[in-house]
XYZ file of C-alpha atoms in Angstrom:
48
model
C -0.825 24.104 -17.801
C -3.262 26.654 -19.163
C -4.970 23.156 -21.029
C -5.658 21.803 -17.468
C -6.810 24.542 -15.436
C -9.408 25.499 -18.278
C -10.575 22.039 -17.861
C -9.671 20.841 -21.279
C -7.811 18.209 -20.675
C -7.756 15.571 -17.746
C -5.679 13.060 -16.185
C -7.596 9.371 -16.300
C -8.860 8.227 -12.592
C -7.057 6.329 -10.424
C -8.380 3.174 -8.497
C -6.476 1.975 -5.511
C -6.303 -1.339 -4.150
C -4.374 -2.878 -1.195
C -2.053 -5.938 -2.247
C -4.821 -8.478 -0.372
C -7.766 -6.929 -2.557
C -5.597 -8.109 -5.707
C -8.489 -10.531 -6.739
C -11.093 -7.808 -6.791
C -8.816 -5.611 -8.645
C -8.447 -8.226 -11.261
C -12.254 -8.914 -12.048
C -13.054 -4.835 -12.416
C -10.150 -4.708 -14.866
C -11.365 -7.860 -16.473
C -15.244 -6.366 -16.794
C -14.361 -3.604 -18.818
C -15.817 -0.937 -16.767
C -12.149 0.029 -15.353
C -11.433 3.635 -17.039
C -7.894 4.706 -15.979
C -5.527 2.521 -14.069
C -5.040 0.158 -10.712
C -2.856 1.224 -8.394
C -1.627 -1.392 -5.723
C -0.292 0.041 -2.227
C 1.983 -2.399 -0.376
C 2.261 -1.558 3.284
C 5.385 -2.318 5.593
C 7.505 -3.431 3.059
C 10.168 -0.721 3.319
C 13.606 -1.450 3.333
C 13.310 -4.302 1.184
């Protein structure tokens, strides 16, 4: 923990998408200028 707090080392960023912004998602990761990872949130969906 002492690492982190001093700044030395970092958790990649994380990009959030909603499930209807899938296509967009796709072409950043595609370009090569996605650093870290895509993280879809699906809405009203609970319960299966």
């Amino acid at each position: 923990m002492e690492l982190v707090e001093a700044g030395a080392v970092t958790a990649p960023p994380i990009t959030t998408f909603d499930l209807s912004q899938a296509e967009a998602a796709h072409r950043l990761s595609e370009s090569r200028h996605l650093r870290g990872k895509l993280v879809f949130a699906v809405r009203g969906s609970e319960g299966g």
